[in-house]
Coordinates of C-alpha atoms in Angstrom, one line a residue:
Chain A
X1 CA -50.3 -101.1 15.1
X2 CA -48.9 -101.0 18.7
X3 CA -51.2 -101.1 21.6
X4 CA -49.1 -99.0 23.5
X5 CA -49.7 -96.0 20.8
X6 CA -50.1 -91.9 22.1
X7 CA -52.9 -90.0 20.3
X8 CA -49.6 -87.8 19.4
X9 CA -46.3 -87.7 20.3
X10 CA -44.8 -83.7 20.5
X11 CA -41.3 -83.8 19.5
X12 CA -39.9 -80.3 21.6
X13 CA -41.0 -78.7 24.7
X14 CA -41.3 -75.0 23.2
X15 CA -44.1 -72.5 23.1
X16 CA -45.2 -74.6 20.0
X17 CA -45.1 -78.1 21.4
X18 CA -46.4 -77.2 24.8
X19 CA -49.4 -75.3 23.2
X20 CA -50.2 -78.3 20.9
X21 CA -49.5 -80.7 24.5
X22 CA -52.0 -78.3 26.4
X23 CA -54.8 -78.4 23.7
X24 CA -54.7 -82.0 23.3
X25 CA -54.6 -82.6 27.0
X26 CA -57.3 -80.1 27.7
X27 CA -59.1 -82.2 25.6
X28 CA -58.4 -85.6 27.1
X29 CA -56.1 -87.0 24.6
X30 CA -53.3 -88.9 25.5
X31 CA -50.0 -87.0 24.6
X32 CA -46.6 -87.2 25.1
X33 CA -44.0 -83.9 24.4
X34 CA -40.3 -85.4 25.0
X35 CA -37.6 -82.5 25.4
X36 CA -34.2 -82.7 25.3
X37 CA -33.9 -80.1 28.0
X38 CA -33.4 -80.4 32.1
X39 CA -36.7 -78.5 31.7
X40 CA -38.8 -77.1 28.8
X41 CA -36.9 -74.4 28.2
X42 CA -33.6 -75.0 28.8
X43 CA -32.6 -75.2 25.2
X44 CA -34.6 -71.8 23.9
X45 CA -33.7 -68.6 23.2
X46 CA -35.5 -65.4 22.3
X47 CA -35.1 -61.7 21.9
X48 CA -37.5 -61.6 23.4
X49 CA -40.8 -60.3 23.5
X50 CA -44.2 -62.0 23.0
X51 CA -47.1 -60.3 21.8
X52 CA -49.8 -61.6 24.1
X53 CA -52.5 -59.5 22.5
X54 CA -53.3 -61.9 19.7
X55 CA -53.1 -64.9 22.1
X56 CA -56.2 -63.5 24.7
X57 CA -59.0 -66.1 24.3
X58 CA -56.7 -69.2 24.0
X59 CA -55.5 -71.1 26.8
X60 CA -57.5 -70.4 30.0
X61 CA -56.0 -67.6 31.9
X62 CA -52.5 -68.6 31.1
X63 CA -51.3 -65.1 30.2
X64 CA -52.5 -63.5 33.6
X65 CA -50.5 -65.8 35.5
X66 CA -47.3 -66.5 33.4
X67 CA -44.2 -65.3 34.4
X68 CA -43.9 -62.6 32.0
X69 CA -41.4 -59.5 32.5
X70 CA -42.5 -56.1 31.9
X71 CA -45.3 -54.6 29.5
X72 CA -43.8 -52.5 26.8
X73 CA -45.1 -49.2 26.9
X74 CA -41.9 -47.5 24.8
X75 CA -41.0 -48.5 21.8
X76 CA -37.9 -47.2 20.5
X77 CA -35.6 -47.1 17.5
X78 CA -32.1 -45.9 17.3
X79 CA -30.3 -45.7 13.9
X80 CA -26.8 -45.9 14.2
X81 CA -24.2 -44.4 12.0
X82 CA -20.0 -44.6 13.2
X83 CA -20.3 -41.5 15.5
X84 CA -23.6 -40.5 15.2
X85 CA -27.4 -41.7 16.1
X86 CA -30.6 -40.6 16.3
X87 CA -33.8 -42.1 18.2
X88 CA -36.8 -42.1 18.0
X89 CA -39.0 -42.7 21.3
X90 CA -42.6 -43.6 20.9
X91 CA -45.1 -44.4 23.8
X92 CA -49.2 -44.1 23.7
X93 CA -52.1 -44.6 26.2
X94 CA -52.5 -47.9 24.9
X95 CA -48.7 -49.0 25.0
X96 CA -49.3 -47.4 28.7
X97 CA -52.0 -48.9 29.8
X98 CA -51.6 -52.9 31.7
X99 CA -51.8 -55.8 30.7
X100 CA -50.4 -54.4 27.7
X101 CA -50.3 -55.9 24.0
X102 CA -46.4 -56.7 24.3
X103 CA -44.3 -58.4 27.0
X104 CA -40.9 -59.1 27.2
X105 CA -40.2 -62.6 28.6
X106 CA -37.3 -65.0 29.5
X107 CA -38.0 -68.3 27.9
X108 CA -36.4 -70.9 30.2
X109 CA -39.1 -69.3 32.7
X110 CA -41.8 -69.0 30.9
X111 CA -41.8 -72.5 29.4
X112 CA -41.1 -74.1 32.2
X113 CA -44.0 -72.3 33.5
X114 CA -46.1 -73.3 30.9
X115 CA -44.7 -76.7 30.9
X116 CA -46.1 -77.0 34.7
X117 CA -49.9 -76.0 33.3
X118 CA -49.7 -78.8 30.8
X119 CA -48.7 -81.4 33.0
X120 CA -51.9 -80.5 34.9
X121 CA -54.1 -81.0 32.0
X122 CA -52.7 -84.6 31.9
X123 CA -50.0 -84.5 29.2
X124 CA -47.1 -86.9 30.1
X125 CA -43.9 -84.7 29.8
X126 CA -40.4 -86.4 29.3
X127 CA -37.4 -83.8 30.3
X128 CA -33.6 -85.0 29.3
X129 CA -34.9 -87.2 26.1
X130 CA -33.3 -86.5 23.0
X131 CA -35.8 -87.8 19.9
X132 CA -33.1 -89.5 17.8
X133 CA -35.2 -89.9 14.4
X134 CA -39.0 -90.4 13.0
X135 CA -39.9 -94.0 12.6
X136 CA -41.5 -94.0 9.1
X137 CA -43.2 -97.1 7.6
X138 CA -44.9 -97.3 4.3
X139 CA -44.2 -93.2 3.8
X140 CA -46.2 -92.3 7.1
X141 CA -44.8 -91.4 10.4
X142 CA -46.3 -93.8 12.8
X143 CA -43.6 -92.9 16.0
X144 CA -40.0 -91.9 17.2
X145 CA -36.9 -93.3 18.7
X146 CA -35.3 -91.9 21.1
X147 CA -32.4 -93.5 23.7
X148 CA -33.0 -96.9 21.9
X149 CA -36.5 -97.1 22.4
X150 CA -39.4 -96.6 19.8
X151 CA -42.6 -95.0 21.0
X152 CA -45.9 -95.4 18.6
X153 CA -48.1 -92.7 17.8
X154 CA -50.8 -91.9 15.6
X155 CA -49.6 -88.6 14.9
X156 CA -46.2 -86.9 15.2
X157 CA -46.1 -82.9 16.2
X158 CA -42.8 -81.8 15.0
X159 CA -42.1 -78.4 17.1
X160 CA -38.2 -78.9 17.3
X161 CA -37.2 -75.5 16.4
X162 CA -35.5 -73.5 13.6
X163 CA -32.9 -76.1 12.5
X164 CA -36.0 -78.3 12.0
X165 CA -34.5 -81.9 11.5
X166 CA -37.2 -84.3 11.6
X167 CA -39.4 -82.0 9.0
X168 CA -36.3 -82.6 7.0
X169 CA -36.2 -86.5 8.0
X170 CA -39.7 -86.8 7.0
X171 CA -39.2 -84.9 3.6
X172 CA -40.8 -81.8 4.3
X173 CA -38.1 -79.7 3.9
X174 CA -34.7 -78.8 2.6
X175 CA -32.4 -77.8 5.4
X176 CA -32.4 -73.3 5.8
X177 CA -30.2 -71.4 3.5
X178 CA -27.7 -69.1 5.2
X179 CA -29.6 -66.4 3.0
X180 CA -32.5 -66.9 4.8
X181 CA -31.5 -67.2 8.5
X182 CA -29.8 -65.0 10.8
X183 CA -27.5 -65.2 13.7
X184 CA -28.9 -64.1 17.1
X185 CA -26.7 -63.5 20.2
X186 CA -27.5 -62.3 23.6
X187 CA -26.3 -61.2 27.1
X188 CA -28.7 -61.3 30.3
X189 CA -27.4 -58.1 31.9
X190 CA -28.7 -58.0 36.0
X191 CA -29.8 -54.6 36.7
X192 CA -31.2 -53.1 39.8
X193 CA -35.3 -52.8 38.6
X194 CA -35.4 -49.0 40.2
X195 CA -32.1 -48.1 37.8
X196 CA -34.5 -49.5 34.6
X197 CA -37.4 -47.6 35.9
X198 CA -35.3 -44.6 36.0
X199 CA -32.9 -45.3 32.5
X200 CA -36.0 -46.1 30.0
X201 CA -39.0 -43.4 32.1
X202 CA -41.4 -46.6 33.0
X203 CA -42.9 -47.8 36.0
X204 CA -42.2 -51.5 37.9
X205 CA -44.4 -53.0 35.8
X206 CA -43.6 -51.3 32.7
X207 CA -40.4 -51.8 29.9
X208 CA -39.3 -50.4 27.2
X209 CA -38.2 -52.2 23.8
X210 CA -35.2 -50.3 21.7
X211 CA -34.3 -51.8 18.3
X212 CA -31.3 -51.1 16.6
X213 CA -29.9 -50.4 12.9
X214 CA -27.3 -49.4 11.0
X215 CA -23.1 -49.6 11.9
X216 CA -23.6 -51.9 14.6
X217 CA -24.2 -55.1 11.7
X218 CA -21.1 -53.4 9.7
X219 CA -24.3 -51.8 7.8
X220 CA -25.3 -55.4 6.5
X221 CA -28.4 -57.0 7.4
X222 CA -29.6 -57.5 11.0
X223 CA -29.9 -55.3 14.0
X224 CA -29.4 -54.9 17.8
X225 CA -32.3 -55.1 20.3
X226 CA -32.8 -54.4 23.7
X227 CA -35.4 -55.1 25.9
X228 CA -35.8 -54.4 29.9
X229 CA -36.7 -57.5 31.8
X230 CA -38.2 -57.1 35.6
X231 CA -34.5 -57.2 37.2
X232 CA -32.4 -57.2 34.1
X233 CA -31.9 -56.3 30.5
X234 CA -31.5 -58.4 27.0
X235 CA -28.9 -57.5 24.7
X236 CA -28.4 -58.3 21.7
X237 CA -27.8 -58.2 17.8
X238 CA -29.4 -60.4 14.9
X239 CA -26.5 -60.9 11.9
X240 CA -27.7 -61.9 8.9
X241 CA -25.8 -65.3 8.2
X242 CA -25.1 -64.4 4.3
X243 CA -24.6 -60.9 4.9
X244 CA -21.8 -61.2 7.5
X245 CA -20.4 -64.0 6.3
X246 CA -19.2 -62.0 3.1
X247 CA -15.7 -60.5 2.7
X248 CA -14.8 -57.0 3.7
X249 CA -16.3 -57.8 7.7
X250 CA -13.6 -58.7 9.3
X251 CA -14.7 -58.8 13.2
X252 CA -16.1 -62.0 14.5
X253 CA -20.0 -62.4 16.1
X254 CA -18.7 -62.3 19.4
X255 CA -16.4 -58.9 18.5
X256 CA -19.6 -57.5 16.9
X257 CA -21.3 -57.9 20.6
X258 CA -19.1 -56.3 22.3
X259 CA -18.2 -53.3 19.9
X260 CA -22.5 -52.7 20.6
X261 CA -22.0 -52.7 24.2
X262 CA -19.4 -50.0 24.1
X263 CA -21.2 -48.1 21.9
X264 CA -22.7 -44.3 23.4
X265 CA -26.1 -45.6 22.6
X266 CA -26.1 -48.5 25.0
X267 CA -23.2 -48.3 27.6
X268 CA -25.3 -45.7 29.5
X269 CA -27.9 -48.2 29.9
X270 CA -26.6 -51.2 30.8
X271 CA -23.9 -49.5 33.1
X272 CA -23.7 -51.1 36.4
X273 CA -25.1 -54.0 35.5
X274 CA -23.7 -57.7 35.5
X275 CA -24.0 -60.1 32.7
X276 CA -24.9 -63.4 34.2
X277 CA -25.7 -65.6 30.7
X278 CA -24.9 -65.4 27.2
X279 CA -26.8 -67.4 24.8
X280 CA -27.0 -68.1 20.6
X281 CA -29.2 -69.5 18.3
X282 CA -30.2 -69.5 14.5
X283 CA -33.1 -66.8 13.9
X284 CA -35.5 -67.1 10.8
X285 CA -35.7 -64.4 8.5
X286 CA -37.9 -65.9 6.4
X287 CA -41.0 -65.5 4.4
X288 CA -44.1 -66.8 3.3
X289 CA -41.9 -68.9 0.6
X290 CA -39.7 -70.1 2.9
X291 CA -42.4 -72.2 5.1
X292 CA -41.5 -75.8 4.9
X293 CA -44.6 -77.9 4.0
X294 CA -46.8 -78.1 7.4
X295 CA -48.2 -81.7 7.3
X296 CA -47.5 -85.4 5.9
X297 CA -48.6 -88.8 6.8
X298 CA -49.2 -89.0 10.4
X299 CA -46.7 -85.5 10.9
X300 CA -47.8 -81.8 11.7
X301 CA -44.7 -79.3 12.2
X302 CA -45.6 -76.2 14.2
X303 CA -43.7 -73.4 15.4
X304 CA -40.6 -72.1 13.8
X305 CA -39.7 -75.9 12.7
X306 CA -42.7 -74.8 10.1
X307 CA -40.9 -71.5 9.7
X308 CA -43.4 -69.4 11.1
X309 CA -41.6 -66.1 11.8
X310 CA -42.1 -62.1 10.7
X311 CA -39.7 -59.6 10.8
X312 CA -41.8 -56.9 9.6
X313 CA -38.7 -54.2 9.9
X314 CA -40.1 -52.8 13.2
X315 CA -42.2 -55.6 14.5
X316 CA -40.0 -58.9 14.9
X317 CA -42.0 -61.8 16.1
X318 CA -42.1 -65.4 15.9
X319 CA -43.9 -66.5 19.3
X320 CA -47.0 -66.2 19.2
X321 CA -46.9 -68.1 15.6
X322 CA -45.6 -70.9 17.7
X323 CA -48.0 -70.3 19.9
X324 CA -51.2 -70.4 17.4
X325 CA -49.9 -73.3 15.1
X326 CA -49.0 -75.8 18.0
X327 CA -53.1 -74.7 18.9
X328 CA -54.1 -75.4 15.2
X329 CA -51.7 -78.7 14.7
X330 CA -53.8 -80.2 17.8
X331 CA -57.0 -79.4 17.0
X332 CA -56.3 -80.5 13.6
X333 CA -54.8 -84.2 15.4
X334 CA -58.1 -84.1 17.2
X335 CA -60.0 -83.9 14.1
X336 CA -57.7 -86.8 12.6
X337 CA -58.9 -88.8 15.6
X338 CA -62.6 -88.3 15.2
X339 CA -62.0 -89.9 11.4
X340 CA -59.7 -92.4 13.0
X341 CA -57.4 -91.1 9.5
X342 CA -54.2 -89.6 10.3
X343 CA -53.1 -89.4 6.6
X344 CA -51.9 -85.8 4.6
X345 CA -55.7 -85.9 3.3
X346 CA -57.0 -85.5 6.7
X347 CA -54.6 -83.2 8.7
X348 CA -55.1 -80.3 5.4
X349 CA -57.2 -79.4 7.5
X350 CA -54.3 -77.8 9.8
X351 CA -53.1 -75.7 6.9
X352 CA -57.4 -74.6 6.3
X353 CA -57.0 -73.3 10.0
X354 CA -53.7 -71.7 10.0
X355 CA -55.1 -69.9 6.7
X356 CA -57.8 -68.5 8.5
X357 CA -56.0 -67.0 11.3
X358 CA -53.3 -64.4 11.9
X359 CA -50.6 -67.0 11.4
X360 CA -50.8 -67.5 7.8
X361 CA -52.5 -64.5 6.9
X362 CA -49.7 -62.2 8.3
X363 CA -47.3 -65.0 6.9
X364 CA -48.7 -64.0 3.1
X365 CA -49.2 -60.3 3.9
X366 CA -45.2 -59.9 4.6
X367 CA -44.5 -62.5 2.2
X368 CA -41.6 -60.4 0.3
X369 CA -40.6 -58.1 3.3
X370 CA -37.4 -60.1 4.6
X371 CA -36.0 -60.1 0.9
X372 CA -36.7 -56.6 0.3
X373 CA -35.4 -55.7 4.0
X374 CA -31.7 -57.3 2.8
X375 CA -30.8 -54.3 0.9
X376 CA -27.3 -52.6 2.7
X377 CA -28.4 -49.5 1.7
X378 CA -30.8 -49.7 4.4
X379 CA -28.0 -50.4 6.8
X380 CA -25.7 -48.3 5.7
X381 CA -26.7 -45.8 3.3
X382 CA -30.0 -44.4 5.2
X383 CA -28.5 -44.9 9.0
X384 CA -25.8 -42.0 8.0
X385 CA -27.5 -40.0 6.2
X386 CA -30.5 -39.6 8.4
X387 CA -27.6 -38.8 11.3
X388 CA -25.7 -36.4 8.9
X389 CA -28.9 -34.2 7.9
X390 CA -29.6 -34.1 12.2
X391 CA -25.8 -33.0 12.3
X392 CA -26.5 -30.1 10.3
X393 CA -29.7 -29.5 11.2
X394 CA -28.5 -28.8 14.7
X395 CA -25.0 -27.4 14.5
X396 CA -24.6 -24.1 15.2
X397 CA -21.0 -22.6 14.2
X398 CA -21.5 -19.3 13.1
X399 CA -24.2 -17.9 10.1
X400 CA -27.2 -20.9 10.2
X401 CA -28.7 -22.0 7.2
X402 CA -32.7 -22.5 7.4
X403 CA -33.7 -25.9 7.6
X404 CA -35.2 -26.3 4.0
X405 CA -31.9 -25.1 2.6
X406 CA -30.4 -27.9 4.8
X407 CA -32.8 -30.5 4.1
X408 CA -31.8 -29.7 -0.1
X409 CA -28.2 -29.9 0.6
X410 CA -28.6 -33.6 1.8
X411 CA -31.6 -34.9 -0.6
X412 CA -29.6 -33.2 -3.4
X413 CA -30.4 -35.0 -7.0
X414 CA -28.7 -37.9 -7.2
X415 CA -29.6 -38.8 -3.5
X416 CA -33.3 -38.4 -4.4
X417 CA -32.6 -40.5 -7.6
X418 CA -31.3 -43.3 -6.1
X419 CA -33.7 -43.9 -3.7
X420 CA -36.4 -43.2 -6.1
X421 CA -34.7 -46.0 -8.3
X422 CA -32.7 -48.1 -5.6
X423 CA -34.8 -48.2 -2.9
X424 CA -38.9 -47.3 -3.6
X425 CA -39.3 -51.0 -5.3
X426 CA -37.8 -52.4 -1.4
X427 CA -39.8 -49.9 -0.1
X428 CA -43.0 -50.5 -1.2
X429 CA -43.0 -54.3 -0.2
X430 CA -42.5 -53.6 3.2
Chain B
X1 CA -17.1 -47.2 33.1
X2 CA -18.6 -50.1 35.0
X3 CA -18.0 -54.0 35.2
X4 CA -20.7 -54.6 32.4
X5 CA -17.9 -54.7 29.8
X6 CA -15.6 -56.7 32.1
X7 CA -15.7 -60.0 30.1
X8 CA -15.0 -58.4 26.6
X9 CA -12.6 -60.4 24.3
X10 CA -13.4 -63.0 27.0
X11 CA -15.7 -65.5 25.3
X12 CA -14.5 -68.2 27.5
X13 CA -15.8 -66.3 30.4
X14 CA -18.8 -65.2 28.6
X15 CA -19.7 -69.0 28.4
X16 CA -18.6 -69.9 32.1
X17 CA -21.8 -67.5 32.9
X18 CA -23.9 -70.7 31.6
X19 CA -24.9 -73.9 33.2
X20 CA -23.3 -76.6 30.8
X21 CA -23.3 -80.5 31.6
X22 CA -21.3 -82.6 30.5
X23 CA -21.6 -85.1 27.3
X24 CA -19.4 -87.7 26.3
X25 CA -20.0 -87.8 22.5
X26 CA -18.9 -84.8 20.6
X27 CA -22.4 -83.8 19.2
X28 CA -20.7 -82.1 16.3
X29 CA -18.4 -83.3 14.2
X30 CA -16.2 -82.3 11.0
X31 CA -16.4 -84.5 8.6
X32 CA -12.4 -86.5 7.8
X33 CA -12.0 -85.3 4.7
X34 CA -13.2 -81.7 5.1
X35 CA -11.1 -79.9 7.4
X36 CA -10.3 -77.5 5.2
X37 CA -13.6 -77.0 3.4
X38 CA -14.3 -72.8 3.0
X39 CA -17.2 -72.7 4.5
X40 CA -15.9 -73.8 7.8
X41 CA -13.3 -70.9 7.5
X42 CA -16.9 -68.8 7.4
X43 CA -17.3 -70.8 11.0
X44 CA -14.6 -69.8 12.7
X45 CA -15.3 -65.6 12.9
X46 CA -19.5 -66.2 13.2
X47 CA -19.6 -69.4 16.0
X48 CA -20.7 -67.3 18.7
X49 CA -18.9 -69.4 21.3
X50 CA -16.0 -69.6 19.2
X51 CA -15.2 -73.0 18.8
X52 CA -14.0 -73.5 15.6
X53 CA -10.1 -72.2 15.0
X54 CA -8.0 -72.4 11.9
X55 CA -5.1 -74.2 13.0
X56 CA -1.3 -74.1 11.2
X57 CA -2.0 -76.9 8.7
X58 CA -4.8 -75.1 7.6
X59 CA -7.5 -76.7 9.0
X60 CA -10.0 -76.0 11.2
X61 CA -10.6 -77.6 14.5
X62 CA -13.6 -78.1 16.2
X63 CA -14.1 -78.5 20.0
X64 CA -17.7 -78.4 21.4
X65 CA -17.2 -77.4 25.0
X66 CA -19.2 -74.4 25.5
X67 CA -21.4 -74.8 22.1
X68 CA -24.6 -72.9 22.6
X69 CA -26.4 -75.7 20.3
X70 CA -27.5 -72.1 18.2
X71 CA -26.9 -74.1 14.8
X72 CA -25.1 -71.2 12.9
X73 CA -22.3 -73.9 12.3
X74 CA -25.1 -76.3 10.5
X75 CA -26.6 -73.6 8.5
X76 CA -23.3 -72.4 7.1
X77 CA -22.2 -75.8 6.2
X78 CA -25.1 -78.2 5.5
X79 CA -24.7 -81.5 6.4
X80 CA -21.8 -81.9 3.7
X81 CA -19.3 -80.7 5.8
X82 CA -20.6 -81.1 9.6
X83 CA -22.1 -84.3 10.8
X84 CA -24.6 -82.6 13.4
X85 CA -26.8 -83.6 16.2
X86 CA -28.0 -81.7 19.7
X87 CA -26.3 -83.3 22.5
X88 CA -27.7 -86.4 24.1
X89 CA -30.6 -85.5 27.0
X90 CA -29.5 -83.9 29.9
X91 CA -26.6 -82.7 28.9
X92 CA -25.2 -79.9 26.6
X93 CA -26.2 -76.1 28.0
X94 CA -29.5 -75.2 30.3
X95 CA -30.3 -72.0 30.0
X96 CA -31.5 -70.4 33.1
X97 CA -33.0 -67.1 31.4
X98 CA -33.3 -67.9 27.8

């Protein structure tokens, strides 16, 4: 063993990594996180929104100061059809009320942000370092290389993100399956605050969140989402990498984006506005089954690298997972160090603690919800005829039928069959 | 209606709204004997910066100026097909809102 050897070496400057580098700090271990990043950050992309409700109690008084955007306090969903849509607005006293449970956020700020906090608990931070592989000896991880150097450690936190290639060095994974991961793309759209206030009904401090389903994915799995920022909005859609990938799309990602921002449903909103960046990356939509395994021989993998994410249908989240198991992977690590044992045997106990909190326990809750959620009819079938039935319901062009004769026109018996026998079985997991 | 929609059909100018520094290794590569391998095809409508193109032998062509680093490219291929890293440190794109 090296003299020269970190408590743990974080491999990726993210929400997970800098949460595992603040715990571990906090508790006077030495740590180094290395980022490939100008700045933690740089390299990350989200929706975004981060539930900061299930993070109060952790990390000081982080979440008062961070550079989040605006509270939600209206969540929305629009189902699209080709020429139709309806939405649905929804907004409580709770949603209303600040600091709120939901906040959208910009990444490159608020990890950077975060990034600052950790280097004040004592965490050594190296910005524009690529890790170029695990340094494995006798089947345990004992450091990395990166730029031609090899650093020792006597753990290794692997938080690099959803393509997750050092889990897969180290053997803890296979590499994601189109099936189960999804393409997101975004625009930053600058908007003058007051025009957002006015567009979405909120106050300075408040947002709005609007997902979106149905013709805007071709009526394949995935959706739009929108989110308003303090001084500008997020656009963007989510394309299921099998499902668009499949014959009879013929319009490319970047096509797709721009057929959403034309459409009635968003132009209004974003009108005026300027984009000023446009960013990609690889989205889980994966499930309990599709979480790599979370620990070896002097490794811990937290964050999406793990493939902690929930898409829940209405709720999509995957930050505050990387949050919670960067949290868990240290105090497990600091737990290794009491034993002086940094084997599989004695980091379990990450997985005990990730069992007994939300992460894990949400994980195994939505286990079969991303599978049942890939059914087209869901993106197709119900978008248009939920939008048909409002079509009838309000058109008024001479004698008007009732609204339960309406209502039986649309759900006549073959409609009601197939979703008793298509869809209740997908419904019912979700 | 307004300048939002401006840059459509423009990815080129969708990625010049990004801070990108410059690399001197290609970070992503096609492996020699797959050029024409289908799933690259697959690449060439979802890269959302639009850097793979069919060309008239009937292979596709990668160049990595502009690549967002989003990995759709990886997933869709595996390692079979792409020989795949993120750019070296420093360089490659820096988001500014993320």
């Amino acid at each position: 063993m090296e003299d020269n050897q970190f408590d743990a070496i974080i491999i990726g400057g993210g929400l997970a990594g800098l949460a595992a580098a603040w715990t571990l700090a906090d508790r006077g271990k030495e740590v180094l996180l290395l980022e490939k990043g100008d700045y933690c950050g740089a390299k990350n992309v989200t929706g975004g929104r981060l539930y900061v409700e299930p993070l109060k109690g952790f990390f000081d008084d982080l979440w008062d100061k961070a550079p989040l955007e605006r509270s939600i306090a209206r969540e929305e969903i629009c189902l699209v059809a080709p020429t139709k849509s309806l939405t649905v607005s929804y907004t409580d006293d709770s949603l209303s009320s600040i600091p709120g449970q939901s906040y959208s956020v910009c990444r490159a700020k608020l990890d950077r942000f975060f990034a600052k906090q950790v280097e004040r608990k004592g965490a050594v931070i190296a910005t524009k370092t690529r890790v170029d592989s695990l340094v494995i000896e006798n089947g345990a991880v004992i450091g990395i290389t990166a730029g031609g150097d090899t650093l020792y450690a006597k753990t290794v936190i692997c938080c690099d993100g959803v393509l997750s290639l050092f889990p897969q060095q180290a053997g803890l994974r296979g590499p994601l399956k189109p099936k189960h991961s999804a393409i997101g793309v975004k625009e930053i759209i600058e908007l003058d605050p007051q025009l957002i206030n006015e567009r979405f009904g909120v106050s300075d401090e408040q947002g709005a969140a609007r997902l979106f389903m149905g013709d805007i994915t071709c009526g394949r799995f995935g959706g739009g989402f929108l989110y308003t920022n303090k001084e500008s909005i997020s656009l963007g859609l989510v394309l299921g990498i099998e499902a668009f990938s499949q014959e009879g799309i013929e319009i490319s990602v970047p096509e797709a984006l721009d057929r959403f921002k034309e459409r009635p449903e968003v132009l209004p909103l974003i009108a005026g506005g300027e984009p000023v960046e446009y960013s990609a990356h690889v989205v889980l939509e994966g499930s309990y089954n599709q979480l790599s395994k979370l620990y070896g021989n002097g490794i811990l993998v937290a964050g999406d690298a793990a493939g902690f994410s929930l898409n829940a249908g209405i709720t999509v989240r995957g930050m505050e997972y990387a949050v919670m198991s960067g949290y868990f992977a240290a105090l497990a690590v600091e737990k290794a160090l009491e034993k002086n044992d940094f084997g599989a045997e004695s980091l379990s106990v990450y997985e005990t603690l990730l069992a007994d909190s939300f992460v894990l326990k949400d994980s195994k809750e939505h286990q079969n919800v991303a599978a049942s959620l890939d059914h087209d009819r869901f993106f197709s079938f119900y978008p248009s005829f939920v939008c048909d039935l409002m079509h009838d319901l309000y058109k008024v062009n001479g004698p008007k039928k009732r609204i339960y004769p309406t209502l039986r026109k649309h759900l006549t018996a073959g409609v009601m069959k197939d979703i008793l026998f298509k869809d209740f079985g997908k419904v019912k997991k979700l | 209606m307004s300048d939002v929609l401006s840059l459509k059909g423009n990815v080129k100018s969708k990625l010049g709204l990004n801070v990108f520094k410059e690399s001197s290794e290609f970070h992503i590569e096609i492996k020699t004997d797959k050029t024409n391998d289908k799933r690259l095809f697959a690449c060439v409508r979802l890269c959302p910066a639009e850097l793979y193109s069919a060309d008239e032998q009937g292979c596709v062509v990668l160049s990595t100026d502009g690549c967002l680093e989003c990995g759709t490219c990886l997933i869709i291929c595996g390692d079979e097909v792409l020989s795949w890293n993120y750019p070296q440190g420093a360089t490659g794109v820096q988001y500014r809102f993320g």
